[in-house]
Amino acid sequence: MDEVSNTPGRVGGRVTSRDGTPIAYERYGEGPPLVLVSGALGTAAGGRALGGLLARRFSVVAYDRRGRGGSGDTGPYAVEREIEDLAAVVGEAGAGSALYGEGTGGALALAAVAAGLEAGAVAAYEPPYSAEAAERRRQVGVLLGEGRPLAALDLFLADPTAASGPRPGVTELRPGVAELAHTLAYDLAVLGDGTVPERLLARVHARVLVVDGGASPAWTRRAALALTAALPRARHRTLTGQTHEVAPHVLAPVLEDFLTEDRETVEAA
């Protein structure tokens, strides 16, 4: 049963994934269902600013991916288990839920739809497919394999390709993020070899919006364009002046227009 949180208008609860893992979520707003899928180190709480804006038109459900926040972390990890987690959340959110994924969350959302998850339109912001970042991902994976999650986290955050420059080290992070370091291995698994999985994406027949920031590194634009080309029904949009840390008030109306257009198209058919 859902449990009312201490924040007005937000309801929290848990669903059980296929392997028995409890997955925590938050729901707010009224309207067609929309599920937010966080990227690396993200949680449901991190999506509240964007979700609050979208809640004017949608019933927004944000959840903690396994190993994060209030969700469980049953092992061994497999991308298939994360897809089952998302399917459980979509089942709770409502049939035909649209999906929005940020970073690796976008890659996960697309993989889930390719695997047969029935969802509405999908929007993805800068899924980090890139051969250029392969060596850094490999080094992060090595550190995780050696049992050095905090070193892996520092390397991940000190990305020299980031438009805004290297991010703070672990000691400067907001409380709780260091505890998520081990989940970087999950994001690496979702990305596979880091290249756009063209055969997989050919099975995504939902409408897709791929978005990137105009001030992000050049490789993110190349990745977004390659992803758009690999999808049967996708369009691409660049948000001028935005980086990977996209401003919610800039992104929200773009998503709203795209998702509303999709709903109007379905209702008119």
Short mmCIF file of C-alpha atoms in Angstrom, two decimals:
data_model
loop_
_atom_site.label_atom_id
_atom_site.label_comp_id
_atom_site.label_asym_id
_atom_site.label_seq_id
_atom_site.Cartn_x
_atom_site.Cartn_y
_atom_site.Cartn_z
CA MET A 1 0.00 0.00 0.00
CA ASP A 2 1.18 3.51 -0.77
CA GLU A 3 2.36 5.69 2.05
CA VAL A 4 1.97 9.46 2.10
CA SER A 5 5.33 11.19 2.47
CA ASN A 6 5.98 14.35 4.47
CA THR A 7 6.07 16.44 1.29
CA PRO A 8 2.66 17.75 0.16
CA GLY A 9 1.42 16.27 -3.08
CA ARG A 10 3.96 13.45 -3.17
CA VAL A 11 3.04 9.83 -2.44
CA GLY A 12 5.64 7.14 -1.92
CA GLY A 13 5.48 3.40 -2.07
CA ARG A 14 7.23 0.21 -3.14
CA VAL A 15 6.66 -2.41 -5.79
CA THR A 16 8.26 -5.84 -5.91
CA SER A 17 10.34 -6.75 -8.91
CA ARG A 18 10.24 -10.20 -10.46
CA ASP A 19 13.21 -11.46 -8.42
CA GLY A 20 11.69 -10.20 -5.17
CA THR A 21 13.67 -6.95 -4.94
CA PRO A 22 11.67 -4.06 -3.43
CA ILE A 23 11.77 -0.98 -5.64
CA ALA A 24 10.91 2.36 -4.02
CA TYR A 25 9.10 5.06 -5.95
CA GLU A 26 7.49 8.48 -5.64
CA ARG A 27 4.36 9.63 -7.45
CA TYR A 28 3.01 13.14 -7.87
CA GLY A 29 0.73 15.02 -10.25
CA GLU A 30 -2.36 14.03 -12.21
CA GLY A 31 -2.71 12.99 -15.83
CA PRO A 32 -1.19 10.44 -18.21
CA PRO A 33 1.54 8.34 -16.52
CA LEU A 34 5.19 9.26 -17.00
CA VAL A 35 8.08 7.31 -15.45
CA LEU A 36 11.44 9.01 -14.82
CA VAL A 37 14.54 6.79 -15.06
CA SER A 38 17.64 8.21 -13.41
CA GLY A 39 21.18 8.01 -14.74
CA ALA A 40 24.43 7.20 -12.96
CA LEU A 41 24.31 8.05 -9.23
CA GLY A 42 20.76 9.34 -9.61
CA THR A 43 17.79 8.64 -7.35
CA ALA A 44 14.10 9.48 -7.33
CA ALA A 45 14.85 12.50 -5.16
CA GLY A 46 17.12 13.93 -7.83
CA GLY A 47 14.23 14.07 -10.29
CA ARG A 48 11.88 16.08 -8.10
CA ALA A 49 12.57 19.46 -9.71
CA LEU A 50 11.85 18.17 -13.22
CA GLY A 51 9.03 15.94 -12.01
CA GLY A 52 7.38 18.80 -10.18
CA LEU A 53 7.24 20.83 -13.38
CA LEU A 54 5.91 17.90 -15.40
CA ALA A 55 3.33 17.09 -12.72
CA ARG A 56 1.21 19.95 -14.05
CA ARG A 57 0.27 17.69 -16.98
CA PHE A 58 1.29 14.17 -16.00
CA SER A 59 1.14 11.65 -13.21
CA VAL A 60 4.90 11.42 -12.64
CA VAL A 61 6.51 8.36 -11.09
CA ALA A 62 10.21 8.53 -10.18
CA TYR A 63 11.92 5.51 -8.69
CA ASP A 64 15.16 4.44 -7.06
CA ARG A 65 16.97 2.03 -9.32
CA ARG A 66 18.18 -1.08 -7.49
CA GLY A 67 21.01 -0.46 -5.07
CA ARG A 68 19.93 3.15 -4.52
CA GLY A 69 17.81 5.02 -2.01
CA GLY A 70 14.96 2.94 -0.66
CA SER A 71 15.28 0.09 -3.17
CA GLY A 72 16.84 -3.29 -2.55
CA ASP A 73 19.89 -4.74 -4.28
CA THR A 74 19.40 -8.45 -4.77
CA GLY A 75 22.40 -10.08 -6.44
CA PRO A 76 23.81 -11.09 -8.75
CA TYR A 77 23.27 -8.01 -10.89
CA ALA A 78 22.09 -8.28 -14.49
CA VAL A 79 20.66 -5.69 -16.87
CA GLU A 80 17.67 -7.99 -17.29
CA ARG A 81 16.87 -7.50 -13.59
CA GLU A 82 16.88 -3.71 -14.05
CA ILE A 83 14.49 -4.10 -16.97
CA GLU A 84 12.21 -6.16 -14.73
CA ASP A 85 12.42 -3.42 -12.10
CA LEU A 86 11.32 -0.82 -14.64
CA ALA A 87 8.52 -3.10 -15.82
CA ALA A 88 7.25 -3.37 -12.22
CA VAL A 89 7.29 0.42 -11.87
CA VAL A 90 5.46 0.87 -15.19
CA GLY A 91 2.88 -1.65 -13.98
CA GLU A 92 2.32 0.52 -10.92
CA ALA A 93 2.34 3.79 -12.87
CA GLY A 94 -0.22 2.67 -15.40
CA ALA A 95 -0.57 1.09 -18.82
CA GLY A 96 1.03 2.99 -21.66
CA SER A 97 3.35 4.98 -19.40
CA ALA A 98 5.73 7.28 -21.22
CA LEU A 99 9.39 7.06 -20.21
CA TYR A 100 12.03 9.72 -19.72
CA GLY A 101 15.60 8.62 -19.04
CA GLU A 102 18.59 10.80 -18.28
CA GLY A 103 22.10 9.63 -19.14
CA THR A 104 22.34 5.89 -18.62
CA GLY A 105 18.70 5.93 -17.62
CA GLY A 106 17.85 6.73 -21.23
CA ALA A 107 19.84 3.73 -22.41
CA LEU A 108 18.05 1.54 -19.85
CA ALA A 109 14.62 2.80 -20.90
CA LEU A 110 15.35 2.06 -24.57
CA ALA A 111 16.75 -1.39 -23.74
CA ALA A 112 13.60 -2.17 -21.78
CA VAL A 113 11.31 -1.19 -24.66
CA ALA A 114 13.49 -3.18 -27.08
CA ALA A 115 13.08 -6.18 -24.76
CA GLY A 116 9.31 -5.94 -24.99
CA LEU A 117 8.24 -3.52 -22.25
CA GLU A 118 4.98 -1.95 -23.34
CA ALA A 119 5.36 1.77 -22.88
CA GLY A 120 4.32 4.93 -24.63
CA ALA A 121 6.70 7.49 -26.08
CA VAL A 122 10.29 7.57 -24.84
CA ALA A 123 12.54 10.59 -24.32
CA ALA A 124 16.25 10.32 -23.57
CA TYR A 125 18.73 13.02 -22.56
CA GLU A 126 22.35 12.36 -23.55
CA PRO A 127 22.68 8.57 -23.21
CA PRO A 128 26.50 8.33 -22.97
CA TYR A 129 27.24 6.05 -25.89
CA SER A 130 30.79 6.82 -26.99
CA ALA A 131 33.88 4.93 -28.07
CA GLU A 132 35.85 8.01 -26.99
CA ALA A 133 34.96 7.39 -23.35
CA ALA A 134 35.71 3.66 -23.53
CA GLU A 135 39.08 3.83 -21.77
CA ARG A 136 37.70 5.82 -18.84
CA ARG A 137 34.82 3.38 -18.50
CA ARG A 138 37.30 0.50 -18.56
CA GLN A 139 39.37 2.09 -15.80
CA VAL A 140 36.27 2.70 -13.69
CA GLY A 141 35.34 -0.96 -14.15
CA VAL A 142 38.80 -2.11 -13.12
CA LEU A 143 38.65 -0.08 -9.90
CA LEU A 144 35.22 -1.46 -9.10
CA GLY A 145 36.47 -4.99 -9.75
CA GLU A 146 39.36 -4.36 -7.35
CA GLY A 147 36.92 -3.39 -4.62
CA ARG A 148 37.79 0.31 -4.76
CA PRO A 149 34.38 1.94 -5.36
CA LEU A 150 35.36 5.37 -4.01
CA ALA A 151 38.40 5.55 -6.31
CA ALA A 152 36.12 4.53 -9.18
CA LEU A 153 33.70 7.27 -8.20
CA ASP A 154 36.43 9.91 -8.12
CA LEU A 155 37.60 8.85 -11.59
CA PHE A 156 34.04 8.91 -12.90
CA LEU A 157 33.40 12.39 -11.53
CA ALA A 158 36.71 13.81 -12.77
CA ASP A 159 35.65 13.47 -16.40
CA PRO A 160 37.96 15.69 -18.47
CA THR A 161 35.44 15.72 -21.35
CA ALA A 162 32.75 17.40 -19.27
CA ALA A 163 31.86 20.83 -20.61
CA SER A 164 31.81 22.30 -17.14
CA GLY A 165 35.20 20.81 -16.19
CA PRO A 166 35.98 18.15 -13.59
CA ARG A 167 33.38 17.68 -10.87
CA PRO A 168 34.14 17.58 -7.12
CA GLY A 169 35.74 14.57 -5.49
CA VAL A 170 33.94 12.22 -3.14
CA THR A 171 34.62 14.29 -0.03
CA GLU A 172 32.76 17.27 -1.54
CA LEU A 173 29.71 15.34 -2.72
CA ARG A 174 26.29 15.73 -1.16
CA PRO A 175 25.70 13.20 1.63
CA GLY A 176 24.82 9.70 0.46
CA VAL A 177 26.24 9.77 -3.06
CA ALA A 178 29.44 7.95 -2.09
CA GLU A 179 27.24 5.07 -0.96
CA LEU A 180 26.06 4.69 -4.56
CA ALA A 181 29.57 4.19 -5.99
CA HIS A 182 29.10 0.44 -6.42
CA THR A 183 26.13 1.07 -8.73
CA LEU A 184 28.46 2.53 -11.36
CA ALA A 185 29.07 -1.10 -12.33
CA TYR A 186 25.37 -1.37 -13.15
CA ASP A 187 25.52 1.64 -15.46
CA LEU A 188 28.59 0.21 -17.20
CA ALA A 189 26.66 -3.02 -17.78
CA VAL A 190 23.71 -1.12 -19.26
CA LEU A 191 26.05 0.58 -21.76
CA GLY A 192 27.75 -2.65 -22.80
CA ASP A 193 30.76 -1.88 -24.98
CA GLY A 194 29.69 1.76 -25.11
CA THR A 195 28.72 1.84 -28.76
CA VAL A 196 25.17 2.47 -29.98
CA PRO A 197 23.48 -0.99 -30.03
CA GLU A 198 21.92 -0.67 -33.47
CA ARG A 199 20.42 -4.18 -33.67
CA LEU A 200 18.82 -3.80 -30.26
CA LEU A 201 17.44 -0.35 -30.98
CA ALA A 202 15.92 -1.48 -34.27
CA ARG A 203 13.31 -3.24 -32.11
CA VAL A 204 12.16 0.02 -30.49
CA HIS A 205 9.01 1.03 -32.34
CA ALA A 206 7.81 3.67 -29.90
CA ARG A 207 8.28 7.32 -30.79
CA VAL A 208 11.53 8.59 -29.31
CA LEU A 209 12.93 12.05 -28.65
CA VAL A 210 16.72 12.19 -28.25
CA VAL A 211 17.95 15.40 -26.62
CA ASP A 212 21.41 16.83 -25.98
CA GLY A 213 22.82 20.08 -24.64
CA GLY A 214 24.40 22.64 -26.94
CA ALA A 215 27.19 23.30 -24.42
CA SER A 216 27.95 19.62 -23.81
CA PRO A 217 31.11 18.01 -25.23
CA ALA A 218 31.06 17.32 -28.99
CA TRP A 219 30.98 13.55 -28.47
CA THR A 220 27.59 13.78 -26.79
CA ARG A 221 26.13 15.35 -29.94
CA ARG A 222 27.67 12.63 -32.08
CA ALA A 223 26.23 9.99 -29.75
CA ALA A 224 22.78 11.60 -29.85
CA LEU A 225 22.78 11.74 -33.64
CA ALA A 226 23.96 8.13 -33.93
CA LEU A 227 21.28 7.04 -31.48
CA THR A 228 18.60 8.92 -33.41
CA ALA A 229 19.70 7.32 -36.68
CA ALA A 230 19.53 3.83 -35.14
CA LEU A 231 15.95 4.19 -33.93
CA PRO A 232 13.03 3.57 -36.34
CA ARG A 233 10.89 6.49 -35.11
CA ALA A 234 13.15 9.08 -33.52
CA ARG A 235 13.84 12.78 -33.73
CA HIS A 236 16.72 14.79 -32.33
CA ARG A 237 16.78 18.11 -30.49
CA THR A 238 19.62 20.22 -29.09
CA LEU A 239 18.95 22.58 -26.19
CA THR A 240 21.05 25.71 -26.66
CA GLY A 241 23.37 26.52 -23.78
CA GLN A 242 22.63 23.37 -21.80
CA THR A 243 25.17 20.86 -20.48
CA HIS A 244 24.69 17.34 -19.14
CA GLU A 245 23.34 19.01 -15.99
CA VAL A 246 20.31 20.23 -17.91
CA ALA A 247 18.10 22.88 -16.30
CA PRO A 248 14.69 21.39 -15.44
CA HIS A 249 12.81 24.54 -16.47
CA VAL A 250 14.40 24.33 -19.94
CA LEU A 251 13.84 20.61 -20.42
CA ALA A 252 10.32 20.32 -19.00
CA PRO A 253 8.42 22.19 -21.76
CA VAL A 254 10.32 20.25 -24.46
CA LEU A 255 9.29 16.95 -22.91
CA GLU A 256 5.76 18.18 -22.32
CA ASP A 257 5.32 19.21 -25.95
CA PHE A 258 6.68 15.91 -27.25
CA LEU A 259 4.65 13.71 -24.91
CA THR A 260 1.46 15.70 -25.36
CA GLU A 261 1.87 15.50 -29.13
CA ASP A 262 2.19 11.74 -28.82
CA ARG A 263 -0.98 11.47 -26.75
CA GLU A 264 -2.93 13.70 -29.14
CA THR A 265 -1.75 11.57 -32.07
CA VAL A 266 -2.92 8.37 -30.37
CA GLU A 267 -6.32 9.85 -29.43
CA ALA A 268 -6.88 11.11 -32.97
CA ALA A 269 -6.07 7.75 -34.56
#
